[in-house]
XYZ file of C-alpha atoms in Angstrom:
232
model
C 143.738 23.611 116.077
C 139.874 22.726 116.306
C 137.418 19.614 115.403
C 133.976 20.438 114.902
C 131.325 17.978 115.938
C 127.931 19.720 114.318
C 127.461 23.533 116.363
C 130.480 22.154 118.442
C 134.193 23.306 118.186
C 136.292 21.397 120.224
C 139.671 24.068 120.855
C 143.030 21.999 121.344
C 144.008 24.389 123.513
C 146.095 25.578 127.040
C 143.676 25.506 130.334
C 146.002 27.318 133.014
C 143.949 26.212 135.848
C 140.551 23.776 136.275
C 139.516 21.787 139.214
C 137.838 19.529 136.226
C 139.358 16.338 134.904
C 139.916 15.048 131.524
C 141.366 17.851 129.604
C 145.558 16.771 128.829
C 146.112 20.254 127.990
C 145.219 21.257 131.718
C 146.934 22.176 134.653
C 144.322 20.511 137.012
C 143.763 21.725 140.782
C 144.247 18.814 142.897
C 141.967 19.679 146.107
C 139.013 18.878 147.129
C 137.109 19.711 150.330
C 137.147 17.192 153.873
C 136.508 18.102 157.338
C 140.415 17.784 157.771
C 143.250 17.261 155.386
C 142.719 18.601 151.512
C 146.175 17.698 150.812
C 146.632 13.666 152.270
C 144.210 12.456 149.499
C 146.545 13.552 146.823
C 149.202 11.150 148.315
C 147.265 7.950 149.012
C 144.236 7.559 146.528
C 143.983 10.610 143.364
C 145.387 9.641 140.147
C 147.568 12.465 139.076
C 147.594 13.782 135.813
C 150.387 14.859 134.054
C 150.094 18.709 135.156
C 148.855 19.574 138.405
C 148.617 21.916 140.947
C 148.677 21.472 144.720
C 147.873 23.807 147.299
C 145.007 25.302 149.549
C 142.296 27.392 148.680
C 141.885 30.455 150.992
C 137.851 29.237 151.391
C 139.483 25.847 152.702
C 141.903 27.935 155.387
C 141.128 27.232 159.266
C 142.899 27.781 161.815
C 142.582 24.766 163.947
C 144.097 22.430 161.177
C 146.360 24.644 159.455
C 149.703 23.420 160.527
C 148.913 20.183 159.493
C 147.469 21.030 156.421
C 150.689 23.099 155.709
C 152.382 19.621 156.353
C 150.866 17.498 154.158
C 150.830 19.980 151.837
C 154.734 19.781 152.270
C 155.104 15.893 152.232
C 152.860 16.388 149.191
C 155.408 18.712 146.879
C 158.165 16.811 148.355
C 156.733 13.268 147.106
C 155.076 14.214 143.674
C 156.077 16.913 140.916
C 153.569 19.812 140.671
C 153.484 22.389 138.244
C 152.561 25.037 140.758
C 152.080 25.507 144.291
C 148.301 26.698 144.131
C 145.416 27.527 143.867
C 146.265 29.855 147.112
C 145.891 33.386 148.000
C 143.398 36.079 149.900
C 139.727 36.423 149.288
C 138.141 39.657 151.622
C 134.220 37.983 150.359
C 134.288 34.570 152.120
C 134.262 34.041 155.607
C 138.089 32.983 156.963
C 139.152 35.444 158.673
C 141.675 37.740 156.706
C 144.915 36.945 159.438
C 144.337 33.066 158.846
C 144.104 33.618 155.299
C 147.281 35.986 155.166
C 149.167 33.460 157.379
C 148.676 30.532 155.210
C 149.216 32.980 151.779
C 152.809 33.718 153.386
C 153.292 29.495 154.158
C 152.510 28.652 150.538
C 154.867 31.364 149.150
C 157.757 30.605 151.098
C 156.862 26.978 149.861
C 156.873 27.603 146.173
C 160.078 29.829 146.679
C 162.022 27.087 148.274
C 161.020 24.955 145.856
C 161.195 26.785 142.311
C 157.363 26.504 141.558
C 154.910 29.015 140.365
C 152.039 30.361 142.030
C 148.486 29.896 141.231
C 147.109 33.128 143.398
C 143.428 33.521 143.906
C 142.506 37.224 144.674
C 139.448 38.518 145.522
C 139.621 42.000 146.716
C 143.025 41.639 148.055
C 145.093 42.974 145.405
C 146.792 45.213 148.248
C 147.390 42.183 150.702
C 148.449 39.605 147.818
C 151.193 41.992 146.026
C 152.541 42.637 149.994
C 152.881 39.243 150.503
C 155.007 38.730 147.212
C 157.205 41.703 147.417
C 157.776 40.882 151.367
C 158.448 37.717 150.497
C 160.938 38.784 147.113
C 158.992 36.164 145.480
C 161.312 35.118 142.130
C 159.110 32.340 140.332
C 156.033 32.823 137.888
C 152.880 33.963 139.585
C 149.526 33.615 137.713
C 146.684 35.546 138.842
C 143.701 33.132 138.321
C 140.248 34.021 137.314
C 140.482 38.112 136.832
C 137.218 39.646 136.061
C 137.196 43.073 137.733
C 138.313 46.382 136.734
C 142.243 47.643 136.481
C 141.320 49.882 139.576
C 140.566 47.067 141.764
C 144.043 45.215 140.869
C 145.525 48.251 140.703
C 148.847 47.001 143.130
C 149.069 43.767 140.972
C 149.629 45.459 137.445
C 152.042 47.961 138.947
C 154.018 44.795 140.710
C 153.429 42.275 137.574
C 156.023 45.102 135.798
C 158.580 44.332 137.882
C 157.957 39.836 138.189
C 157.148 37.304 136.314
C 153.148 37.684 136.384
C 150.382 36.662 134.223
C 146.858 37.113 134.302
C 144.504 34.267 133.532
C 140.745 35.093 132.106
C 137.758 33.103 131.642
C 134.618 33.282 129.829
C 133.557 35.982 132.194
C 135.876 39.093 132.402
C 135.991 42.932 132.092
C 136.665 43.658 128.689
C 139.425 46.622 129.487
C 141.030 44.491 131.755
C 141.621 42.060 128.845
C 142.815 43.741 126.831
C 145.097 45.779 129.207
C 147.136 42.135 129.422
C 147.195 41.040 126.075
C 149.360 39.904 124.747
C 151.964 39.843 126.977
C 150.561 38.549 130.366
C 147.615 36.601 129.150
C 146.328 33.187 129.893
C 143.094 31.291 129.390
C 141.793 28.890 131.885
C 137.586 27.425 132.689
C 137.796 26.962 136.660
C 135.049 25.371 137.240
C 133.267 25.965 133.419
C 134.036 24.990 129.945
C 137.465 26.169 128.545
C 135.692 26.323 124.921
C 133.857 28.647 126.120
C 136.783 30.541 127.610
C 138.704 30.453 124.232
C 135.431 31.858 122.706
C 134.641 34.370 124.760
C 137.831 35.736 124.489
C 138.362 35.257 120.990
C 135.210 37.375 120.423
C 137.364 40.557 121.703
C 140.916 39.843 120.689
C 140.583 37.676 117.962
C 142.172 34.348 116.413
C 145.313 35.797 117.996
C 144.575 34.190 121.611
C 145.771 30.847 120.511
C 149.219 31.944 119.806
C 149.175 34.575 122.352
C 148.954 31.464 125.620
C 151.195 29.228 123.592
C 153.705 31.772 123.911
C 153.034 32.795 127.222
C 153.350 28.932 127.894
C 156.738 28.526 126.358
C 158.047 32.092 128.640
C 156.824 29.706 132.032
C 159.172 27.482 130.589
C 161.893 29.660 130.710
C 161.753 29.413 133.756
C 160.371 25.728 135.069
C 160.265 22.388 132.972
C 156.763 21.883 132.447
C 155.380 19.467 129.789
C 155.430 20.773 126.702
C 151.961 21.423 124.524
C-alpha cells in the first residue's frame, strides 16, 4: 500500500532494522553511544516503541566495561520485551579488537538463546567468525543478517549455514545485485539503517519487482512462527 504526496511515495511497509524513530512498521535499534553504559538509558529515560531491538554494536565493544554492559544489557531484556537481541555481531574494519568483539558476539547469543529472541547480526567481513559462533553455540531462534551488500563469496559460510537455521538476509538501498537476488524470495528482508526505507523498497523493487512487498510480509509472518511479534 502507498500514498503519494507530489514525486513522493510514501511505502506502508516492513523496516527490519533502523536506529531512526517514527516509522510503526519498524523494528527500531535502541542504542546509542556514552562513554559507559549503551544499555541503562533504555531502562530509565527512552520511550520504547512498540518493536525494538536491544543489544550492542560490535563498534560500541570495550573491554574495560563489557561485563557491565553485558549486565545491563541483561536487566534490560529481563525488564522490557524486545523483538530481538541485536544489533550485535563481528566487524574485522573497525578498530575493537576481534577477541573482544568475539567474546561479547558469544554473550549476546547465549542471551537471545536463553531467552527465545532473534538475532540482529552485523557482519562485516566475519562471515567465518559469525556462522562459528552460531553453530558452536547450536543457536535455534531466527537470525537476520542486517545490511548485506557484498558478494555471495564473501558470505560464503552464512548461505551454506542459513540452509540449515532459521536465517534471513536484510538489504538496503545499497546492495550487490546477485546477492539479492540469490535470497529472494525466501530469506529476504528490507530495512534503511541509518537511510530512508522508501528508498530501500525502491531500490529493490527496481530489480525484483512489485513482488518485494509480499515477499517481507511473508517472511514477517515465518518470524512469527516462531516468536509473537506484533503483527503488520
Amino acid at each position: 500500500m502507498r500514498a503519494s504526496t507530489g514525486s513522493l511515495f510514501i511505502f506502508d511497509m516492513l523496516d527490519i532494522h533502523t536506529h531512526v524513530p517514527g516509522n510503526p512498521q519498524s523494528v527500531l535499534n535502541v542504542s546509542y553511544r556514552t562513554d559507559m553504559a549503551l544499555t541503562r538509558c533504555h531502562i530509565v529515560d527512552f520511550q520504547l516503541p512498540e518493536m525494538y531491538s536491544f543489544g550492542i554494536h560490535p563498534w560500541e565493544v570495550r573491554a574495560e566495561t563489557l561485563e557491565e554492559e553485558l549486565s545491563f544489557l541483561y536487566e534490560a531484556v529481563e525488564s522490557k520485551t524486545p523483538c530481538f537481541i541485536g544489533e550485535c555481531g563481528i566487524d574485522k574494519v573497525c578498530d575493537v579488537p576481534l577477541d573482544i568483539q568475539i567474546h561479547a558476539f558469544k554473550k549476546q547469543v547465549i542471551l537471545a538463546q536463553e531467552k527465545g529472541l532473534p538475532l540482529i547480526v552485523h557482519c562485516v567481513r566475519a562471515a567465518s567468525e559469525v556462522a562459528s559462533v552460531l553453530r558452536h553455540a547450536n543457536f535455534q531462534n531466527v537470525v537476520v543478517i542486517h545490511g548485506v551488500r557484498c558478494g555471495l563469496k564473501q558470505i560464503s559460510p552464512l548461505v551454506s549455514l542459513g540452509e540449515r537455521m532459521n536465517m534471513f538476509f536484510s538489504f538496503g538501498a545499497n546492495f550487490h545485485e546477485e546477492t539479492l537476488r540469490f535470497f529472494y524470495p525466501n530469506q529476504l528482508l528490507v530495512e534503511s539503517d541509518e537511510g530512508d526505507i522508501n528508498e530501500s523498497y525502491v531500490s529493490i523493487r527496481n530489480v525484483l519487482g512489485e513482488g518485494v512487498d509480499r515477499v517481507v510480509a511473508e517472511s514477517w509472518l515465518k518470524i512469527q512462527q516462531f516468536h509473537k511479534f506484533p503483527k503488520i
